[in-house]
mmCIF file of C-alpha atoms in Angstrom:
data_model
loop_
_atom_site.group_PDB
_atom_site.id
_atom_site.type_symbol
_atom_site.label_atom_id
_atom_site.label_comp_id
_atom_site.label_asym_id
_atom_site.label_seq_id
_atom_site.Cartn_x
_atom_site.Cartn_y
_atom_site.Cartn_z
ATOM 1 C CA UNK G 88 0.397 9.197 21.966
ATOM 2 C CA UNK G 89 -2.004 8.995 19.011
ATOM 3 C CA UNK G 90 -1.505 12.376 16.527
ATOM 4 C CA UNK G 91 -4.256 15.267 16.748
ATOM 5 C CA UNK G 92 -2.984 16.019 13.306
ATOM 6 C CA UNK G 93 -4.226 14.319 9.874
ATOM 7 C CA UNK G 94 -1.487 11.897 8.405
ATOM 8 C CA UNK G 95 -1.727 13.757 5.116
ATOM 9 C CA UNK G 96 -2.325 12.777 1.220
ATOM 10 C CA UNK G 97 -1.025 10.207 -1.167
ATOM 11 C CA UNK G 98 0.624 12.642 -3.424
ATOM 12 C CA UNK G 99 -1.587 10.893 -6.512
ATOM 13 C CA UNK G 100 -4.215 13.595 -7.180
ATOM 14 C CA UNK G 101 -6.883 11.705 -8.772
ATOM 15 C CA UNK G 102 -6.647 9.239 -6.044
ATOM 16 C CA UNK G 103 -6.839 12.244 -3.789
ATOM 17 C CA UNK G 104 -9.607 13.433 -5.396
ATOM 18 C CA UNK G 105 -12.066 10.613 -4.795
ATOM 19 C CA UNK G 106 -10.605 10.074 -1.183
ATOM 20 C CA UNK G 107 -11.379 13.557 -0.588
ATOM 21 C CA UNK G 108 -15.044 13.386 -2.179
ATOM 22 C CA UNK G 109 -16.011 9.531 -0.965
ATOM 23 C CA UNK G 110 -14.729 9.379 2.911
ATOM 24 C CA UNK G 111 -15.912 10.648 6.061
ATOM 25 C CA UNK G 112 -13.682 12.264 7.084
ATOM 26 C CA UNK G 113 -12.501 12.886 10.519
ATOM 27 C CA UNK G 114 -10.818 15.827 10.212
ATOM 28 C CA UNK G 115 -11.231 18.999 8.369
ATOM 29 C CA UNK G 116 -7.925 19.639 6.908
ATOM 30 C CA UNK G 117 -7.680 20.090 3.232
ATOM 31 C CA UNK G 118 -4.156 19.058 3.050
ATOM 32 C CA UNK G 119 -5.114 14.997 3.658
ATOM 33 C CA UNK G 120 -7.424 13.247 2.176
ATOM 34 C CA UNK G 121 -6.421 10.184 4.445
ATOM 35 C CA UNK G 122 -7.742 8.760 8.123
ATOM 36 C CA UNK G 123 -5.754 7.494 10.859
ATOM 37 C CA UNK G 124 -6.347 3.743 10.528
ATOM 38 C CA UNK G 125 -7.840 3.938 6.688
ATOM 39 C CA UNK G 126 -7.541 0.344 5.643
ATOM 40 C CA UNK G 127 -7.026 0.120 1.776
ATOM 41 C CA UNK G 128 -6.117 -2.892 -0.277
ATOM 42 C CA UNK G 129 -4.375 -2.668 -3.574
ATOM 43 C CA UNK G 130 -5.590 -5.822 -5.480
ATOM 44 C CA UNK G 131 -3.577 -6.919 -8.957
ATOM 45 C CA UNK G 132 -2.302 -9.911 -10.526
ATOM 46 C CA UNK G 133 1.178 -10.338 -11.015
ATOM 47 C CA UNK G 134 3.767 -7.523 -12.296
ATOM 48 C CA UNK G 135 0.809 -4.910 -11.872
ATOM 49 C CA UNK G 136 2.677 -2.466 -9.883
ATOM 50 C CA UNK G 137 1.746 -3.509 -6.493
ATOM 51 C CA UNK G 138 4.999 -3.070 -5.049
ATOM 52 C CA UNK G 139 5.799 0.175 -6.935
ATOM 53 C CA UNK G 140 2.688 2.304 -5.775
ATOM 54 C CA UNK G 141 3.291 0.862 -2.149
ATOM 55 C CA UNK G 142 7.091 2.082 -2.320
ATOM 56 C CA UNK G 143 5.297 5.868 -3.497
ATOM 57 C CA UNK G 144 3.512 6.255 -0.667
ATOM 58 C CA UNK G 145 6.145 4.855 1.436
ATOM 59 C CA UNK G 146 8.181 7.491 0.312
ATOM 60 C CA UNK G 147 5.380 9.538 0.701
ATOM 61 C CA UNK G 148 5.187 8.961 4.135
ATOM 62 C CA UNK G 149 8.675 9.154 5.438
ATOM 63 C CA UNK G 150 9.901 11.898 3.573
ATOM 64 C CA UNK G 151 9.624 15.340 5.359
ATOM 65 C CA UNK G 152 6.741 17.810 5.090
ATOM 66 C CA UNK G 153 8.750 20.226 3.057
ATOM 67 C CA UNK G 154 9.369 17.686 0.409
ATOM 68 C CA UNK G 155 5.292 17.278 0.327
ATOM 69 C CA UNK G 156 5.456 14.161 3.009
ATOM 70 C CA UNK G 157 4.604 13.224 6.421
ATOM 71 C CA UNK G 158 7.202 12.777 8.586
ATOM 72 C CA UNK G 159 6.545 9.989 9.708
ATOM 73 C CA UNK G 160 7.791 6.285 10.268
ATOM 74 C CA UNK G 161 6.794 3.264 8.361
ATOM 75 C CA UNK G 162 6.838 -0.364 9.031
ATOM 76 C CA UNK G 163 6.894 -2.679 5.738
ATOM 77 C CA UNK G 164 6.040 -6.205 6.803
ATOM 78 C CA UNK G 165 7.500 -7.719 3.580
ATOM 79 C CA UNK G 166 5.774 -11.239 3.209
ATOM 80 C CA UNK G 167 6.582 -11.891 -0.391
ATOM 81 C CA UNK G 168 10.440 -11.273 0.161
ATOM 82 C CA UNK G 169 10.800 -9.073 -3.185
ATOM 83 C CA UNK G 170 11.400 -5.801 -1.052
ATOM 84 C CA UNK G 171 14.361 -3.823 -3.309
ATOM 85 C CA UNK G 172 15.948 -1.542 -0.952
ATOM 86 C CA UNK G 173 18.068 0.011 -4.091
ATOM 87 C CA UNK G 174 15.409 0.676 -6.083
ATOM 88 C CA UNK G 175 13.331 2.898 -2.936
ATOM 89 C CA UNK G 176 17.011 4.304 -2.190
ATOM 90 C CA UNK G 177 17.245 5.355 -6.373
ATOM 91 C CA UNK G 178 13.261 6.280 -6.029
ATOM 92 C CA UNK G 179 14.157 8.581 -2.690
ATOM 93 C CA UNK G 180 16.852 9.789 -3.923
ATOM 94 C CA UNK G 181 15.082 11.020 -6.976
ATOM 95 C CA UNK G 182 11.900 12.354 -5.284
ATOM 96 C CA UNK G 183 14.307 14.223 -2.602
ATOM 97 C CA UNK G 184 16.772 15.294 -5.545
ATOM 98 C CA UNK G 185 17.396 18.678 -4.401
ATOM 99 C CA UNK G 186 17.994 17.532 -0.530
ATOM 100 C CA UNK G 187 21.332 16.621 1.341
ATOM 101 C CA UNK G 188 22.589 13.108 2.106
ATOM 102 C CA UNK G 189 21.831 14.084 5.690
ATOM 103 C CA UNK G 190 18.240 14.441 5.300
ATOM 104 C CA UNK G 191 17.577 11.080 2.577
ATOM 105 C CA UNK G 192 18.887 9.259 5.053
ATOM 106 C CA UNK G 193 17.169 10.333 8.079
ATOM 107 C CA UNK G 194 14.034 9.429 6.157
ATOM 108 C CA UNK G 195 15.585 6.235 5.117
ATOM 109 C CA UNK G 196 15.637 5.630 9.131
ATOM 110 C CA UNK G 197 12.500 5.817 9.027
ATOM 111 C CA UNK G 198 11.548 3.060 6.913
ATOM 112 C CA UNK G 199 11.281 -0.500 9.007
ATOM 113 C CA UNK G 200 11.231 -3.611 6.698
ATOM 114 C CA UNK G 201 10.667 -7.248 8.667
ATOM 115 C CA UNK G 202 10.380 -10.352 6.309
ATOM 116 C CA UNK G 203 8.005 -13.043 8.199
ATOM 117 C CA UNK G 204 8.779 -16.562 6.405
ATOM 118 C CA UNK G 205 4.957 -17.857 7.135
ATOM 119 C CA UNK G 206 2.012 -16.885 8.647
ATOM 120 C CA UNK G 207 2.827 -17.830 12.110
ATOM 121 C CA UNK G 208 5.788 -15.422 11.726
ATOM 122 C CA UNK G 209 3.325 -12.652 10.378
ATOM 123 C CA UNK G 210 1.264 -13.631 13.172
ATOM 124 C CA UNK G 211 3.991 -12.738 16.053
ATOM 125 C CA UNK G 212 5.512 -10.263 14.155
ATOM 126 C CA UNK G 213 2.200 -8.468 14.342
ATOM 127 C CA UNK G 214 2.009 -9.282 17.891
ATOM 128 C CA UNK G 215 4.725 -7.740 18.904
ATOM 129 C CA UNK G 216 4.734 -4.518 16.970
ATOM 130 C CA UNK G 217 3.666 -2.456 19.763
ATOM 131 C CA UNK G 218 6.480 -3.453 21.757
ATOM 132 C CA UNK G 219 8.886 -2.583 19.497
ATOM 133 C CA UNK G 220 7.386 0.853 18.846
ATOM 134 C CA UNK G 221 7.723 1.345 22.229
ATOM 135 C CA UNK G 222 11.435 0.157 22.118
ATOM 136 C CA UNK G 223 12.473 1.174 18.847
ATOM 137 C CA UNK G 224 10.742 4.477 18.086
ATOM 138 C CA UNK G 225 10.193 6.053 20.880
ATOM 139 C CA UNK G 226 8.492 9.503 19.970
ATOM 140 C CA UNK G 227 7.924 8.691 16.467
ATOM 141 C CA UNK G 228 4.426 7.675 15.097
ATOM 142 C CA UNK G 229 3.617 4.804 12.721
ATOM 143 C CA UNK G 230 2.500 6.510 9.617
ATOM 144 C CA UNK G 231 1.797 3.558 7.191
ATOM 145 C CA UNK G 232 1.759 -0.156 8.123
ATOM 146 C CA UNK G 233 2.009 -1.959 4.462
ATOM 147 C CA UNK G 234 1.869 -5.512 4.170
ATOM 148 C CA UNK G 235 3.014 -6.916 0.998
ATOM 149 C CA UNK G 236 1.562 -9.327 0.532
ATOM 150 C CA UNK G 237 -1.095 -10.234 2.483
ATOM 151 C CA UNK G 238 -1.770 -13.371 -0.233
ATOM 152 C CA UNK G 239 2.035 -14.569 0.482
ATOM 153 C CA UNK G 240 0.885 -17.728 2.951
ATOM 154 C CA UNK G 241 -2.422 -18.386 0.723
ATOM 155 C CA UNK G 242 -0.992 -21.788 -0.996
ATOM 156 C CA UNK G 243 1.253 -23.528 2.321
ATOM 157 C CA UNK G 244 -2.205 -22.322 4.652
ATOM 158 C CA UNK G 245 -4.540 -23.817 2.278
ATOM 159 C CA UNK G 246 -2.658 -27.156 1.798
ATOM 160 C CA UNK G 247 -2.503 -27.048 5.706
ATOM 161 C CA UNK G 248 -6.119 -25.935 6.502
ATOM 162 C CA UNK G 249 -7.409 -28.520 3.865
ATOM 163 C CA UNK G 250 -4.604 -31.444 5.178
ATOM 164 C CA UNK G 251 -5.887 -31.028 9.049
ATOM 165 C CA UNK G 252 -9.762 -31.166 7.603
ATOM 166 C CA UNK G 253 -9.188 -34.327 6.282
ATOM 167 C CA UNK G 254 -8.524 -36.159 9.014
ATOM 168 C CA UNK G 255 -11.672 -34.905 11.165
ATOM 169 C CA UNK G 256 -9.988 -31.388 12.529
ATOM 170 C CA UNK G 257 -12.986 -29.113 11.856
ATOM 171 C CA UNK G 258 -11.921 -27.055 13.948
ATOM 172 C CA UNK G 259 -8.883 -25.890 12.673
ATOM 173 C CA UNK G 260 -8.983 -22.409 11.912
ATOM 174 C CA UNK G 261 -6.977 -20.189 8.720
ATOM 175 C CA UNK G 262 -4.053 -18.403 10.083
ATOM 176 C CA UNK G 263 -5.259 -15.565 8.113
ATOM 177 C CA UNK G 264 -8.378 -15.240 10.770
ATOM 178 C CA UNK G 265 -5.497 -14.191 13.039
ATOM 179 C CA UNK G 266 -3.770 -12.445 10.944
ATOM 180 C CA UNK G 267 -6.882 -9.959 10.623
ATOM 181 C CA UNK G 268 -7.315 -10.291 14.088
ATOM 182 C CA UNK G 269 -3.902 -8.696 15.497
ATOM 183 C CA UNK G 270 -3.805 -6.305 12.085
ATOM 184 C CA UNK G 271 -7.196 -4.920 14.057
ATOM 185 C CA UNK G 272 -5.577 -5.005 17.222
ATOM 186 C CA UNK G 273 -2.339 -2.367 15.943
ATOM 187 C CA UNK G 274 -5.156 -0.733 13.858
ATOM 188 C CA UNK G 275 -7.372 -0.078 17.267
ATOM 189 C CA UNK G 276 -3.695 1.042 19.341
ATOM 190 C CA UNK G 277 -2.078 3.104 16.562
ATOM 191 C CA UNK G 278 -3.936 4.048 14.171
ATOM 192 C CA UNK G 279 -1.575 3.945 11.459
ATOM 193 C CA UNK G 280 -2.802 4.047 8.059
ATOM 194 C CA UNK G 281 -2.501 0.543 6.733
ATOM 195 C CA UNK G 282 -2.299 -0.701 2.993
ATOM 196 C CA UNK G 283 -2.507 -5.020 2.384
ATOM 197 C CA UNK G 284 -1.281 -6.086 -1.659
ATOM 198 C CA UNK G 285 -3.511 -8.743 -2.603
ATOM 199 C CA UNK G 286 -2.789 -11.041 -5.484
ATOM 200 C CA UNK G 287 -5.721 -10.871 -8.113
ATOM 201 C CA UNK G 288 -6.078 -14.735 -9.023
ATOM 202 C CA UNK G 289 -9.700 -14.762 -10.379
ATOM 203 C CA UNK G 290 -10.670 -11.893 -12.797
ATOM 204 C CA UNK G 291 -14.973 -11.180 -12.437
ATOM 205 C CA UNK G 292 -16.462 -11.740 -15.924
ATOM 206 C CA UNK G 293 -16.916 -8.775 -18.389
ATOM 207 C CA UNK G 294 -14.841 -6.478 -15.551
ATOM 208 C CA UNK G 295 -11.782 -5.017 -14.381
ATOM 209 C CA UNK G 296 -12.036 -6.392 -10.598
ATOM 210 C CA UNK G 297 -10.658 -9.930 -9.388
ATOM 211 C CA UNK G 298 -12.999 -12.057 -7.134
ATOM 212 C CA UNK G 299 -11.477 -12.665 -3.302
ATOM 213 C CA UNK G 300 -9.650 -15.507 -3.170
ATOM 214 C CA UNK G 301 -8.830 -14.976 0.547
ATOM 215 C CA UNK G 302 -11.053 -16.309 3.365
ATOM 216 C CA UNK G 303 -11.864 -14.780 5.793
ATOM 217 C CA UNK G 304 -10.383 -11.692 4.274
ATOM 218 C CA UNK G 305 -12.777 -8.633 3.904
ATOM 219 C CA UNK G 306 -14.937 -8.662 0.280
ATOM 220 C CA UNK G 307 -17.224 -5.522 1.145
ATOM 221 C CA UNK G 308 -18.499 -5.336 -2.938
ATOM 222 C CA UNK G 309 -19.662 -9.535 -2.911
ATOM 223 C CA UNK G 310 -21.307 -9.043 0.404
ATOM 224 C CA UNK G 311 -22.351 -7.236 3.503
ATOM 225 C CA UNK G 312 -20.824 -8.868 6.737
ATOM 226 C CA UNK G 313 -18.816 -8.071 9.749
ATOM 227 C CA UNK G 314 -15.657 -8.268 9.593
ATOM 228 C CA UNK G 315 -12.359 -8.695 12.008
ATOM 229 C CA UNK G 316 -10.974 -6.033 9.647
ATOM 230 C CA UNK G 317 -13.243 -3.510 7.617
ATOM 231 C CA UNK G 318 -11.554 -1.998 4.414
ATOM 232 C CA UNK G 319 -12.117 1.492 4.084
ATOM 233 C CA UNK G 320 -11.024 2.165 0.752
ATOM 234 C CA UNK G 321 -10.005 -1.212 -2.545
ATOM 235 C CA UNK G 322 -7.193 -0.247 -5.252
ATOM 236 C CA UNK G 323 -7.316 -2.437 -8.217
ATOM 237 C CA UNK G 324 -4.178 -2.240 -10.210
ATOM 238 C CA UNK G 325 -3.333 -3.139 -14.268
ATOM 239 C CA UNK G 326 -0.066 -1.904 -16.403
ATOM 240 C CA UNK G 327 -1.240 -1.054 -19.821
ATOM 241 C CA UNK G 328 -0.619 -3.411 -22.611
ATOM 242 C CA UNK G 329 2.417 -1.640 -24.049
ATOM 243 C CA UNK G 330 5.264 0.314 -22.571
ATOM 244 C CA UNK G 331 4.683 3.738 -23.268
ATOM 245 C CA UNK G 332 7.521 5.288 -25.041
ATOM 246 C CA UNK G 333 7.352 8.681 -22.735
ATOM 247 C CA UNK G 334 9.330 11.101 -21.150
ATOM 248 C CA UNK G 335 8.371 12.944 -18.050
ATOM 249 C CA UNK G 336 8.184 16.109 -19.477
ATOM 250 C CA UNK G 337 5.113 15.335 -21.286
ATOM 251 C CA UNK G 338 3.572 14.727 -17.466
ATOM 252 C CA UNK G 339 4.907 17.761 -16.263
ATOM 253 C CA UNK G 340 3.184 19.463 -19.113
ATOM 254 C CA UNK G 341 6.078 20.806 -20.857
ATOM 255 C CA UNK G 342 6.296 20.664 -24.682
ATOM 256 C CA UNK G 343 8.327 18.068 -26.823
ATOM 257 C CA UNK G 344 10.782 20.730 -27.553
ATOM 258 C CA UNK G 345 12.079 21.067 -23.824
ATOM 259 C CA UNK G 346 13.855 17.834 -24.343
ATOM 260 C CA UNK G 347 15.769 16.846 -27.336
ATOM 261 C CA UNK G 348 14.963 12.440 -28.535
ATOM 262 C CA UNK G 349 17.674 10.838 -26.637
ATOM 263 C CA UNK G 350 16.016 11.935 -22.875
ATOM 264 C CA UNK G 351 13.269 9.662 -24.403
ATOM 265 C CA UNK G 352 12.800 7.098 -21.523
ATOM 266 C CA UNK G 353 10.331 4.194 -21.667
ATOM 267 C CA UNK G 354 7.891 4.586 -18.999
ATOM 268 C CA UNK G 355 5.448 1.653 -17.749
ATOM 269 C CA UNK G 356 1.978 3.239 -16.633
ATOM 270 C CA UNK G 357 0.496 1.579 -13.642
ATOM 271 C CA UNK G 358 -2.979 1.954 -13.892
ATOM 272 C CA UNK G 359 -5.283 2.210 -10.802
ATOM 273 C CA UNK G 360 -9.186 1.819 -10.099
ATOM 274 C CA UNK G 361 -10.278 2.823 -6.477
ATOM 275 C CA UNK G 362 -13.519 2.269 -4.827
ATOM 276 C CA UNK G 363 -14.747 2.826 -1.629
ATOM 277 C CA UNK G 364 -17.542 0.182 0.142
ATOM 278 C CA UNK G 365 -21.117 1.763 0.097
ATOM 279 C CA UNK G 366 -20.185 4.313 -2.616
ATOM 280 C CA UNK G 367 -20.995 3.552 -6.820
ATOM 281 C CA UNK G 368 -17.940 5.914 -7.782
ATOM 282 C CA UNK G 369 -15.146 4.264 -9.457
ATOM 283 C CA UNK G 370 -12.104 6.498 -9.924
ATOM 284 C CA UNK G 371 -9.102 6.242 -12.044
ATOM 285 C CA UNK G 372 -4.958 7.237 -11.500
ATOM 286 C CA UNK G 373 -2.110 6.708 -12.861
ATOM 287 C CA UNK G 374 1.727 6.643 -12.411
ATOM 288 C CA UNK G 375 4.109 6.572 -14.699
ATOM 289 C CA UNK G 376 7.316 4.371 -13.329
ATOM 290 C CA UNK G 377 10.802 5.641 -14.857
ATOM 291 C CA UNK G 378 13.591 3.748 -14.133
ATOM 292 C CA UNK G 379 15.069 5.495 -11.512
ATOM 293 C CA UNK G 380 11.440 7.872 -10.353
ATOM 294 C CA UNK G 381 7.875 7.724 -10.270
ATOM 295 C CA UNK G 382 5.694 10.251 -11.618
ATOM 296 C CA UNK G 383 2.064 11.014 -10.648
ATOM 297 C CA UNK G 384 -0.042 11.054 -13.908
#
């Protein structure tokens, strides 16, 4: 049964704030600035934070509501096989600092990591996902469906698609068409809230946004088109040049006195621009990654 209720914010309040003023929304709660089935991608190139903002708003999402999350489940199709499950424990464990082992790890339960080894894996793995809601998590709903990442397959599928065309099979179509197509399907049943990583391969001259590499995959700002999956919101990720040398009272807004020099910790800012498809805004977060938390700048 599909939730009356809103699934709730991402915690990151200037990404908040232009989800809040740039969607339709369809619901008029203040407290979530989300959509059942929102599609968003979070584009970067490599050792951008793609991973880390994904495991924020999985925490985000299976934490409980008096901790600021959903309570809900989450299902992290992990493609790329770099899924740390210490570091989101040490990241949990930090955001729920002042909760008992109990309760981490009843929201730890509610994390579901699979680790398809192609795209015919992804493909079934998709496929069946319904089934084993059904089987697995029976009265719990599907909060975030994150797929990380979504460009994992690109080189083996290419080689493939490009290796059948040359000897005459025209027809052969990119696994990534169905792909899209059962990601739509779980979209249409579910409605979870789903989040794709893309690799950013091929920066746009004089600008901060990559080209898509991925075909058929959805590129609402080259061109207008239908697609098998519509994205409703694009993240495009950078780390700034240098490690900042921080500490996390300074985003907590505390003074430098609060903290004598040696709780000094470096921080690495993950920079974010978001844009939503028919809109000219272009909005900017950040989070700061400690080594054992996240903080929303």
């Amino acid at each position: 049964m599909l939730s009356v209720f809103p699934p709730g914010s991402t915690n990151i309040p200037a990404l908040d704030a232009h989800l809040f003023s740039e969607s339709i929304h369809t619901h008029m709660s203040p407290e979530s600035s989300l959509n059942w089935g929102d599609v968003i991608e979070i584009q970067g190139p490599a050792a951008s934070g793609k991973s880390h903002l994904l495991y924020w708003l999985l925490i985000t999402c299976i934490s409980q509501r008096s901790s600021g999350g959903w309570d809900k489940s989450a299902v992290l199709i992990d493609t790329d096989g770099t899924f740390n499950a210490h570091r989101l424990f040490r990241l949990l464990r930090s955001h729920l600092k002042s909760a008992s082992d109990d309760t981490v790890s009843n929201a730890l339960r509610r994390l579901h990591v699979f680790s398809p080894q192609s795209s015919t894996q992804l493909i079934a793995c998709l496929a069946h996902l319904s089934a084993y809601h059904e089987t697995k998590l029976s009265g719990e709903e599907i909060g975030i469906l994150a797929v990380d990442s979504i460009s994992a397959f690109y080189w083996p599928d290419r080689f493939t698609v490009e290796q059948m065309r040359s000897v005459g099979d025209r027809a052969y179509a990119n696994p990534l068409q169905s792909v899209l197509v059962m990601l739509r399907r779980f979209q249409s049943s579910h409605r979870p809230v789903i989040f794709l990583t893309n690799w950013g391969l091929h920066p746009l001259p004089n600008s901060p946004f990559f080209k898509q590499h991925l075909h058929p995959f959805p590129s609402p700002f080259a061109q207008a088109s239908a697609e098998k999956l519509s994205l409703t919101h694009h993240i495009t990720l950078s780390l700034t040049a240098d490690k900042d040398r921080a500490q996390e009272s300074e985003l907590a807004e505390e003074t430098e006195e609060e903290k004598p020099p040696s709780d000094r910790e470096t921080c690495t800012r993950l920079v974010g621009l978001v844009r939503t498809p028919g809109r000219q805004r272009v909005s900017r977060f950040s989070l700061c990654i400690f080594s054992d938390h996240i903080v929303a700048g």
